[in-house]
Structures are given as C-alpha cells and as structure tokens.
Amino acid sequence: MSWTPSDAYAVITRHYLLLSFGGSLGVLQIAAGLAGLRGIWLLPSAVATRWLGLAIITASVALFLIAPVWVEGPWAAGSAEADSATRQWGKAAWSELAGAYNVNDIHGGVSGTEQAVWLPMGFAMALAICLVSGALRAKRRGPVGDAETPDGLDGLKTHGYQSVLPRSWAVFRRDLQSEIGREFDGRRHRYGLPARIARLWRRG
Amino acid sequence: MNLFDRATLEWLNGLHGFAPLDGAMRVIATDYLLPLAFALSLVALWFIGKGREQRFNFQMTVLHGMFAVGLANVAVWQINLAWDRPRPFEALPGQLDLLFYPPTDPSFPANPVAVGFAVGAAIWRVNRMFGAAVLVSAAFFGFSRVYAGVFWPTDIIGGAAVGMVGAWGAVWFRRLLEPLPTLFIRVARAVGLA
C-alpha cells in the first residue's frame, strides 16, 4: 500500500498520545505514593500505588514498542534500514520492531514541537483520571483525620479533590489582596521585568 | 571533521552487527522514549515534594527546567543558523552503517542531548541523585545517536554544554520574570495542584 506522511503521522501520534498518557499516569501514581497524596491514588495504599505506577509505565512502554506487530503503519518492511522514506505500509515483523518508530518528521514522525502539544494532552487525561478516581474514593471513605482541609496539594493528603478545590480557591482569594499585591508592588522583586514594567506604567 | 570525531565514530560504527546491541541502540535513540522521560521527570518533581517549602522549591525548579529547555532550543537554533555542520553520513558518504533515519537539520549541537542536559542540570540543583540520573540518561541518549551514525561525538559534547548553559541562564531568566513564576505556582495552588 502506498502511504503519505499524514497517514504515518496519524498512527504515530495516536501511539505517542497513549504512551504519554500511560507514562504520565504511572509517574503521577509513583509521585503521589511517595508524597502521600491520597487524593490522587488509584489504590488504597501508598506501596500498592507506587507499584501500580511502575507497572503502568512498564506496560505503556512495552505496548508502545510492540504495537507495530499488530497495528498497520509505516513499518511493514524497511524499519531496519535507516531511511524512513522507502518503507512499506503494514504490520512490522519482530525482527524490525526496534527501529519501527524511527520515522523522520518530514515522513510523518512526530517532531519535538508537536510532542510538546501531545504530551500535555496525555498528562491532562492522566491527571483527570487520578483526580476523579481519588475524589470518588475519598467520598466513599471520608476524610483522613478531623483537621480542616488544607489548600493545594497538602489537601490531597487527607481529602479528595472535590473538597480541596473550593478550599484552595477560597484561600487564594483571601490572600490575593495582601500577598499577590505585595508580589507585584515593585519592592519584593524590584529588579524583575514585570515590576519594572509596572513602575514605568505608573510613571506614565 | 576532526580526528577525534572520525576515529570515535568509525570505531563505534565498526561495532555494528550484533543484533541485540543494534536493536537496543535503535530503541534508545528513538525520538519518543527518552525525551518523554525527561519531561515526565519534571512532572514527578512537581508532585514529589514532602513539605510545602520543599514542594515550592521543586515546583520552581520545574519552571526553571522548562525555561532551560526553551533557552537551550533557542541556542541550538541560533548555532544551527550560524554553522550548518554536515551529519556524519553526509561527510562520510557510503562509509557508515546508519541505524537511524537520516536527519535533515545541522549536526552541531545535538538538540535532544541539549534538552536532556537542560532538564538534568535544573533538577541537579535541588536533588543530586535525581538530577544525576537524568544527566546520565541524556548522555546515554547521545551515545546511542553517535552509535547509530547520526551525530559526531563533539555534537554530543556541544549539546551537553548548551543544555548546561541553558540551565544556568534559566536561573537568571526566572529571576528576571519574578513574580510571574511565583504567581503561576500560586494559581496552580488555587486550583489544588501545587
């Protein structure tokens, strides 16, 4: 089958998005397990959460690398040869798997700039799943301890995101006038560019 | 091309032929795995801090790392405009066994290595072990690209230097932009994510 760079791009982008989603989900679970952020755990214990994160990362990378065996793409023949322009469309043989994704971006590979768009999307999906799952678990279980919900990630140590979000926003609004105003008033960061611009603006 | 570059490249190219090693190098050299690992190491750093102070410090380092990557990319782009160094397979046509697609952009400095070193050097400032792991991964990434025949060894050294300088420049750049980076973290905290 003849193929165009946009055919290859569609397939590789889909695989990359899944890889970045799985990688982000795994990293979030490991980090949340280490930092004790119960509000984004997918499992009830820190140790299990960390192991789950490692398993998700391993599975995502393995799936990404071997997917060309059953998914058609620009890797049917010629992956072991360097030039991605001369390849056939189809499924890859096991012997050609290692170089399957080595496709130049002018032939449909995902460039660094495009990766900087797809990766945050994968991360956002992973974070959404963690927050929703943590919120559902926290709702069922109730908060850990009797303390008032702290704001920010500290709140996720004891509460679900549904409690942390309104509390964090309330604290931010309360501090907005005093602290954020002080950040911008030109004294604390008087050599920073924004403070200089603000001073010039005030002078007219 | 200098003697060091040519001798090292030809020696590494002479090792080709052992299928498991060639396959491993093809996988490591791919555009997707290690750059993703560099980015996800910043994601991990954002969430991993224990207390509020350490977390703020780590999150500021994440922004520092992102500025460092930006500066390193600008530096690579400017150097590429000034010096269009031919890739090894272009300078030694027919003499190298290529394990990777032939890139069309200039060889010096190695852009992916610059990105890895920018992230690693930023993380190194707050966590030596984590930073060292990223720096070693970036160096290994560069080695795989030299092994594959698409970079000269001095491209890797140049990329590492650009990444380190980018990380150093990002400290100054972040200070210049204050209080915006602090405000960014405050807004992230306002939505419960910092």
PDB file of C-alpha atoms in Angstrom, chain A:
ATOM      1  CA  MET A   1       0.000   0.000   0.000  1.00  0.00           C
ATOM      2  CA  SER A   2       1.277   3.496  -0.780  1.00  0.00           C
ATOM      3  CA  TRP A   3       1.175   5.958   2.092  1.00  0.00           C
ATOM      4  CA  THR A   4       1.594   9.654   2.758  1.00  0.00           C
ATOM      5  CA  PRO A   5       3.292  11.396   5.699  1.00  0.00           C
ATOM      6  CA  SER A   6      -0.128  12.319   7.111  1.00  0.00           C
ATOM      7  CA  ASP A   7      -1.102   8.601   7.236  1.00  0.00           C
ATOM      8  CA  ALA A   8       2.050   7.850   9.194  1.00  0.00           C
ATOM      9  CA  TYR A   9       1.598  10.910  11.394  1.00  0.00           C
ATOM     10  CA  ALA A  10      -1.941   9.853  12.374  1.00  0.00           C
ATOM     11  CA  VAL A  11      -0.774   6.409  13.503  1.00  0.00           C
ATOM     12  CA  ILE A  12       2.395   7.522  15.299  1.00  0.00           C
ATOM     13  CA  THR A  13       0.594  10.419  17.030  1.00  0.00           C
ATOM     14  CA  ARG A  14      -2.080   8.051  18.354  1.00  0.00           C
ATOM     15  CA  HIS A  15       0.589   5.745  19.757  1.00  0.00           C
ATOM     16  CA  TYR A  16       2.545   8.653  21.212  1.00  0.00           C
ATOM     17  CA  LEU A  17      -0.567  10.053  22.901  1.00  0.00           C
ATOM     18  CA  LEU A  18      -1.227   6.670  24.515  1.00  0.00           C
ATOM     19  CA  LEU A  19       2.407   6.440  25.605  1.00  0.00           C
ATOM     20  CA  SER A  20       2.371   9.912  27.146  1.00  0.00           C
ATOM     21  CA  PHE A  21      -0.959   9.150  28.854  1.00  0.00           C
ATOM     22  CA  GLY A  22       0.355   5.885  30.321  1.00  0.00           C
ATOM     23  CA  GLY A  23       3.702   7.408  31.261  1.00  0.00           C
ATOM     24  CA  SER A  24       2.022  10.371  32.958  1.00  0.00           C
ATOM     25  CA  LEU A  25      -0.432   8.127  34.826  1.00  0.00           C
ATOM     26  CA  GLY A  26       2.420   5.926  36.064  1.00  0.00           C
ATOM     27  CA  VAL A  27       4.609   8.852  37.108  1.00  0.00           C
ATOM     28  CA  LEU A  28       1.663  10.525  38.879  1.00  0.00           C
ATOM     29  CA  GLN A  29       0.974   7.335  40.829  1.00  0.00           C
ATOM     30  CA  ILE A  30       4.612   6.901  41.857  1.00  0.00           C
ATOM     31  CA  ALA A  31       4.950  10.574  42.866  1.00  0.00           C
ATOM     32  CA  ALA A  32       1.601  10.550  44.704  1.00  0.00           C
ATOM     33  CA  GLY A  33       2.604   7.357  46.508  1.00  0.00           C
ATOM     34  CA  LEU A  34       5.915   8.882  47.603  1.00  0.00           C
ATOM     35  CA  ALA A  35       4.405  12.215  48.664  1.00  0.00           C
ATOM     36  CA  GLY A  36       1.377  10.636  50.377  1.00  0.00           C
ATOM     37  CA  LEU A  37      -1.177  12.418  48.157  1.00  0.00           C
ATOM     38  CA  ARG A  38      -4.116  10.067  48.860  1.00  0.00           C
ATOM     39  CA  GLY A  39      -6.449  12.250  46.816  1.00  0.00           C
ATOM     40  CA  ILE A  40      -4.899  11.030  43.566  1.00  0.00           C
ATOM     41  CA  TRP A  41      -4.106   7.418  44.443  1.00  0.00           C
ATOM     42  CA  LEU A  42      -5.769   4.764  42.316  1.00  0.00           C
ATOM     43  CA  LEU A  43      -5.254   2.117  45.022  1.00  0.00           C
ATOM     44  CA  PRO A  44      -5.794   2.345  48.807  1.00  0.00           C
ATOM     45  CA  SER A  45      -2.149   2.054  49.954  1.00  0.00           C
ATOM     46  CA  ALA A  46       0.994   4.055  49.158  1.00  0.00           C
ATOM     47  CA  VAL A  47       3.113   0.983  48.401  1.00  0.00           C
ATOM     48  CA  ALA A  48       0.483  -0.533  46.104  1.00  0.00           C
ATOM     49  CA  THR A  49       0.094   2.837  44.359  1.00  0.00           C
ATOM     50  CA  ARG A  50       3.837   3.062  43.678  1.00  0.00           C
ATOM     51  CA  TRP A  51       3.949  -0.492  42.299  1.00  0.00           C
ATOM     52  CA  LEU A  52       0.891   0.229  40.182  1.00  0.00           C
ATOM     53  CA  GLY A  53       2.657   3.325  38.779  1.00  0.00           C
ATOM     54  CA  LEU A  54       5.721   1.282  37.866  1.00  0.00           C
ATOM     55  CA  ALA A  55       3.547  -1.391  36.246  1.00  0.00           C
ATOM     56  CA  ILE A  56       1.631   1.210  34.218  1.00  0.00           C
ATOM     57  CA  ILE A  57       4.867   2.785  32.933  1.00  0.00           C
ATOM     58  CA  THR A  58       6.347  -0.603  32.018  1.00  0.00           C
ATOM     59  CA  ALA A  59       3.140  -1.704  30.278  1.00  0.00           C
ATOM     60  CA  SER A  60       2.848   1.601  28.375  1.00  0.00           C
ATOM     61  CA  VAL A  61       6.416   1.453  27.072  1.00  0.00           C
ATOM     62  CA  ALA A  62       6.106  -2.243  26.178  1.00  0.00           C
ATOM     63  CA  LEU A  63       2.778  -1.678  24.424  1.00  0.00           C
ATOM     64  CA  PHE A  64       4.195   1.303  22.521  1.00  0.00           C
ATOM     65  CA  LEU A  65       7.215  -0.670  21.356  1.00  0.00           C
ATOM     66  CA  ILE A  66       5.394  -3.832  20.246  1.00  0.00           C
ATOM     67  CA  ALA A  67       2.199  -2.234  18.864  1.00  0.00           C
ATOM     68  CA  PRO A  68       3.614  -2.199  15.271  1.00  0.00           C
ATOM     69  CA  VAL A  69       3.364  -6.018  15.317  1.00  0.00           C
ATOM     70  CA  TRP A  70      -0.455  -5.848  15.169  1.00  0.00           C
ATOM     71  CA  VAL A  71      -1.152  -2.247  14.063  1.00  0.00           C
ATOM     72  CA  GLU A  72      -0.546  -1.279  10.446  1.00  0.00           C
ATOM     73  CA  GLY A  73       1.770   1.655   9.928  1.00  0.00           C
ATOM     74  CA  PRO A  74       4.901   2.836   8.101  1.00  0.00           C
ATOM     75  CA  TRP A  75       6.932  -0.107   9.366  1.00  0.00           C
ATOM     76  CA  ALA A  76       5.982  -3.221   7.389  1.00  0.00           C
ATOM     77  CA  ALA A  77       9.360  -3.575   5.739  1.00  0.00           C
ATOM     78  CA  GLY A  78      12.469  -1.486   5.886  1.00  0.00           C
ATOM     79  CA  SER A  79      12.391  -0.495   9.559  1.00  0.00           C
ATOM     80  CA  ALA A  80      15.846  -1.971   9.987  1.00  0.00           C
ATOM     81  CA  GLU A  81      17.010   0.219   7.133  1.00  0.00           C
ATOM     82  CA  ALA A  82      17.611   3.789   8.145  1.00  0.00           C
ATOM     83  CA  ASP A  83      15.674   5.759   5.572  1.00  0.00           C
ATOM     84  CA  SER A  84      12.019   6.127   6.556  1.00  0.00           C
ATOM     85  CA  ALA A  85      11.025   7.247   3.033  1.00  0.00           C
ATOM     86  CA  THR A  86      11.426   3.794   1.475  1.00  0.00           C
ATOM     87  CA  ARG A  87       9.287   1.786   3.891  1.00  0.00           C
ATOM     88  CA  GLN A  88       6.215  -0.317   3.211  1.00  0.00           C
ATOM     89  CA  TRP A  89       2.850   0.174   4.955  1.00  0.00           C
ATOM     90  CA  GLY A  90       1.596  -2.727   7.069  1.00  0.00           C
ATOM     91  CA  LYS A  91       2.446  -4.668  10.211  1.00  0.00           C
ATOM     92  CA  ALA A  92       6.046  -4.970  11.421  1.00  0.00           C
ATOM     93  CA  ALA A  93       7.957  -8.212  11.789  1.00  0.00           C
ATOM     94  CA  TRP A  94       9.531  -8.854  15.227  1.00  0.00           C
ATOM     95  CA  SER A  95      12.997  -8.501  13.681  1.00  0.00           C
ATOM     96  CA  GLU A  96      12.228  -4.956  12.510  1.00  0.00           C
ATOM     97  CA  LEU A  97      10.492  -3.745  15.655  1.00  0.00           C
ATOM     98  CA  ALA A  98      13.424  -1.884  17.216  1.00  0.00           C
ATOM     99  CA  GLY A  99      13.550   0.752  14.501  1.00  0.00           C
ATOM    100  CA  ALA A 100       9.827   0.892  13.699  1.00  0.00           C
ATOM    101  CA  TYR A 101       9.233   4.362  15.171  1.00  0.00           C
ATOM    102  CA  ASN A 102      12.397   5.884  13.739  1.00  0.00           C
ATOM    103  CA  VAL A 103      10.489   7.858  11.140  1.00  0.00           C
ATOM    104  CA  ASN A 104      11.708  11.315  10.137  1.00  0.00           C
ATOM    105  CA  ASP A 105       9.169  14.062  10.903  1.00  0.00           C
ATOM    106  CA  ILE A 106       9.107  15.030   7.214  1.00  0.00           C
ATOM    107  CA  HIS A 107       7.850  11.475   6.558  1.00  0.00           C
ATOM    108  CA  GLY A 108       5.197  11.510   9.300  1.00  0.00           C
ATOM    109  CA  GLY A 109       7.164  11.222  12.557  1.00  0.00           C
ATOM    110  CA  VAL A 110       6.145  13.475  15.480  1.00  0.00           C
ATOM    111  CA  SER A 111       8.554  16.426  15.812  1.00  0.00           C
ATOM    112  CA  GLY A 112       9.706  17.820  19.152  1.00  0.00           C
ATOM    113  CA  THR A 113       7.362  20.806  18.834  1.00  0.00           C
ATOM    114  CA  GLU A 114       4.374  18.530  18.169  1.00  0.00           C
ATOM    115  CA  GLN A 115       5.372  16.323  21.097  1.00  0.00           C
ATOM    116  CA  ALA A 116       5.186  19.449  23.269  1.00  0.00           C
ATOM    117  CA  VAL A 117       1.487  19.644  22.313  1.00  0.00           C
ATOM    118  CA  TRP A 118       0.553  15.942  22.588  1.00  0.00           C
ATOM    119  CA  LEU A 119       2.383  15.269  25.852  1.00  0.00           C
ATOM    120  CA  PRO A 120       0.407  17.859  27.899  1.00  0.00           C
ATOM    121  CA  MET A 121      -2.797  16.352  26.480  1.00  0.00           C
ATOM    122  CA  GLY A 122      -1.757  12.889  27.656  1.00  0.00           C
ATOM    123  CA  PHE A 123      -0.793  14.337  31.033  1.00  0.00           C
ATOM    124  CA  ALA A 124      -4.101  16.210  31.366  1.00  0.00           C
ATOM    125  CA  MET A 125      -6.071  12.996  30.695  1.00  0.00           C
ATOM    126  CA  ALA A 126      -3.997  11.079  33.258  1.00  0.00           C
ATOM    127  CA  LEU A 127      -4.391  13.818  35.874  1.00  0.00           C
ATOM    128  CA  ALA A 128      -8.153  13.980  35.290  1.00  0.00           C
ATOM    129  CA  ILE A 129      -8.451  10.223  35.836  1.00  0.00           C
ATOM    130  CA  CYS A 130      -6.393  10.407  39.048  1.00  0.00           C
ATOM    131  CA  LEU A 131      -8.409  13.340  40.434  1.00  0.00           C
ATOM    132  CA  VAL A 132     -11.803  11.828  39.608  1.00  0.00           C
ATOM    133  CA  SER A 133     -10.845   8.396  40.921  1.00  0.00           C
ATOM    134  CA  GLY A 134      -9.343   9.907  44.100  1.00  0.00           C
ATOM    135  CA  ALA A 135     -12.422  12.071  44.622  1.00  0.00           C
ATOM    136  CA  LEU A 136     -14.755   9.065  44.292  1.00  0.00           C
ATOM    137  CA  ARG A 137     -12.647   7.039  46.735  1.00  0.00           C
ATOM    138  CA  ALA A 138     -12.478   9.944  49.219  1.00  0.00           C
ATOM    139  CA  LYS A 139     -16.256  10.410  49.015  1.00  0.00           C
ATOM    140  CA  ARG A 140     -16.797   6.762  49.851  1.00  0.00           C
ATOM    141  CA  ARG A 141     -14.123   6.622  52.555  1.00  0.00           C
ATOM    142  CA  GLY A 142     -14.449  10.132  54.036  1.00  0.00           C
ATOM    143  CA  PRO A 143     -11.511  12.404  55.004  1.00  0.00           C
ATOM    144  CA  VAL A 144      -8.464  11.045  56.844  1.00  0.00           C
ATOM    145  CA  GLY A 145      -8.376  12.720  60.310  1.00  0.00           C
ATOM    146  CA  ASP A 146     -10.567  15.568  61.583  1.00  0.00           C
ATOM    147  CA  ALA A 147      -8.447  18.502  60.504  1.00  0.00           C
ATOM    148  CA  GLU A 148      -9.757  21.308  58.299  1.00  0.00           C
ATOM    149  CA  THR A 149      -8.953  20.812  54.597  1.00  0.00           C
ATOM    150  CA  PRO A 150      -5.572  22.411  53.801  1.00  0.00           C
ATOM    151  CA  ASP A 151      -5.238  24.159  50.450  1.00  0.00           C
ATOM    152  CA  GLY A 152      -3.235  22.926  47.450  1.00  0.00           C
ATOM    153  CA  LEU A 153      -1.586  19.520  47.227  1.00  0.00           C
ATOM    154  CA  ASP A 154      -1.431  19.354  51.048  1.00  0.00           C
ATOM    155  CA  GLY A 155      -5.209  18.999  50.968  1.00  0.00           C
ATOM    156  CA  LEU A 156      -4.935  15.948  48.727  1.00  0.00           C
ATOM    157  CA  LYS A 157      -3.080  14.132  51.521  1.00  0.00           C
ATOM    158  CA  THR A 158      -6.282  13.870  53.530  1.00  0.00           C
ATOM    159  CA  HIS A 159      -9.177  14.863  51.243  1.00  0.00           C
ATOM    160  CA  GLY A 160     -10.478  14.324  47.741  1.00  0.00           C
ATOM    161  CA  TYR A 161     -10.189  16.954  45.034  1.00  0.00           C
ATOM    162  CA  GLN A 162     -13.863  17.909  45.397  1.00  0.00           C
ATOM    163  CA  SER A 163     -13.030  19.298  48.901  1.00  0.00           C
ATOM    164  CA  VAL A 164      -9.578  20.651  48.045  1.00  0.00           C
ATOM    165  CA  LEU A 165     -10.609  22.761  45.041  1.00  0.00           C
ATOM    166  CA  PRO A 166     -13.108  25.080  46.820  1.00  0.00           C
ATOM    167  CA  ARG A 167     -10.834  25.380  49.858  1.00  0.00           C
ATOM    168  CA  SER A 168      -7.760  26.215  47.707  1.00  0.00           C
ATOM    169  CA  TRP A 169      -9.713  28.784  45.717  1.00  0.00           C
ATOM    170  CA  ALA A 170     -11.030  30.407  48.910  1.00  0.00           C
ATOM    171  CA  VAL A 171      -7.503  30.660  50.371  1.00  0.00           C
ATOM    172  CA  PHE A 172      -6.196  32.120  47.098  1.00  0.00           C
ATOM    173  CA  ARG A 173      -8.943  34.751  47.037  1.00  0.00           C
ATOM    174  CA  ARG A 174      -8.307  35.647  50.685  1.00  0.00           C
ATOM    175  CA  ASP A 175      -4.565  36.054  50.036  1.00  0.00           C
ATOM    176  CA  LEU A 176      -4.967  37.757  46.687  1.00  0.00           C
ATOM    177  CA  GLN A 177      -5.169  41.305  48.011  1.00  0.00           C
ATOM    178  CA  SER A 178      -2.336  41.077  50.516  1.00  0.00           C
ATOM    179  CA  GLU A 179       0.236  38.621  49.184  1.00  0.00           C
ATOM    180  CA  ILE A 180      -0.189  38.774  45.422  1.00  0.00           C
ATOM    181  CA  GLY A 181      -0.375  42.570  45.625  1.00  0.00           C
ATOM    182  CA  ARG A 182       2.909  42.561  47.531  1.00  0.00           C
ATOM    183  CA  GLU A 183       4.491  40.309  44.878  1.00  0.00           C
ATOM    184  CA  PHE A 184       3.755  42.917  42.215  1.00  0.00           C
ATOM    185  CA  ASP A 185       4.284  46.170  44.107  1.00  0.00           C
ATOM    186  CA  GLY A 186       7.873  46.509  42.961  1.00  0.00           C
ATOM    187  CA  ARG A 187       9.610  46.136  46.338  1.00  0.00           C
ATOM    188  CA  ARG A 188       9.974  42.397  46.746  1.00  0.00           C
ATOM    189  CA  HIS A 189      11.033  41.713  43.154  1.00  0.00           C
ATOM    190  CA  ARG A 190      12.131  45.221  42.259  1.00  0.00           C
ATOM    191  CA  TYR A 191      14.694  44.008  39.686  1.00  0.00           C
ATOM    192  CA  GLY A 192      12.222  41.702  37.927  1.00  0.00           C
ATOM    193  CA  LEU A 193      10.931  42.675  34.491  1.00  0.00           C
ATOM    194  CA  PRO A 194       7.219  42.778  35.476  1.00  0.00           C
ATOM    195  CA  ALA A 195       7.949  45.131  38.401  1.00  0.00           C
ATOM    196  CA  ARG A 196       9.982  47.412  36.123  1.00  0.00           C
ATOM    197  CA  ILE A 197       7.162  47.486  33.584  1.00  0.00           C
ATOM    198  CA  ALA A 198       4.678  48.263  36.385  1.00  0.00           C
ATOM    199  CA  ARG A 199       6.867  51.153  37.600  1.00  0.00           C
ATOM    200  CA  LEU A 200       7.197  52.581  34.092  1.00  0.00           C
ATOM    201  CA  TRP A 201       3.421  52.244  33.672  1.00  0.00           C
ATOM    202  CA  ARG A 202       2.766  54.135  36.925  1.00  0.00           C
ATOM    203  CA  ARG A 203       5.167  56.935  35.923  1.00  0.00           C
ATOM    204  CA  GLY A 204       3.216  57.312  32.681  1.00  0.00           C
TER     205      GLY A 204
END
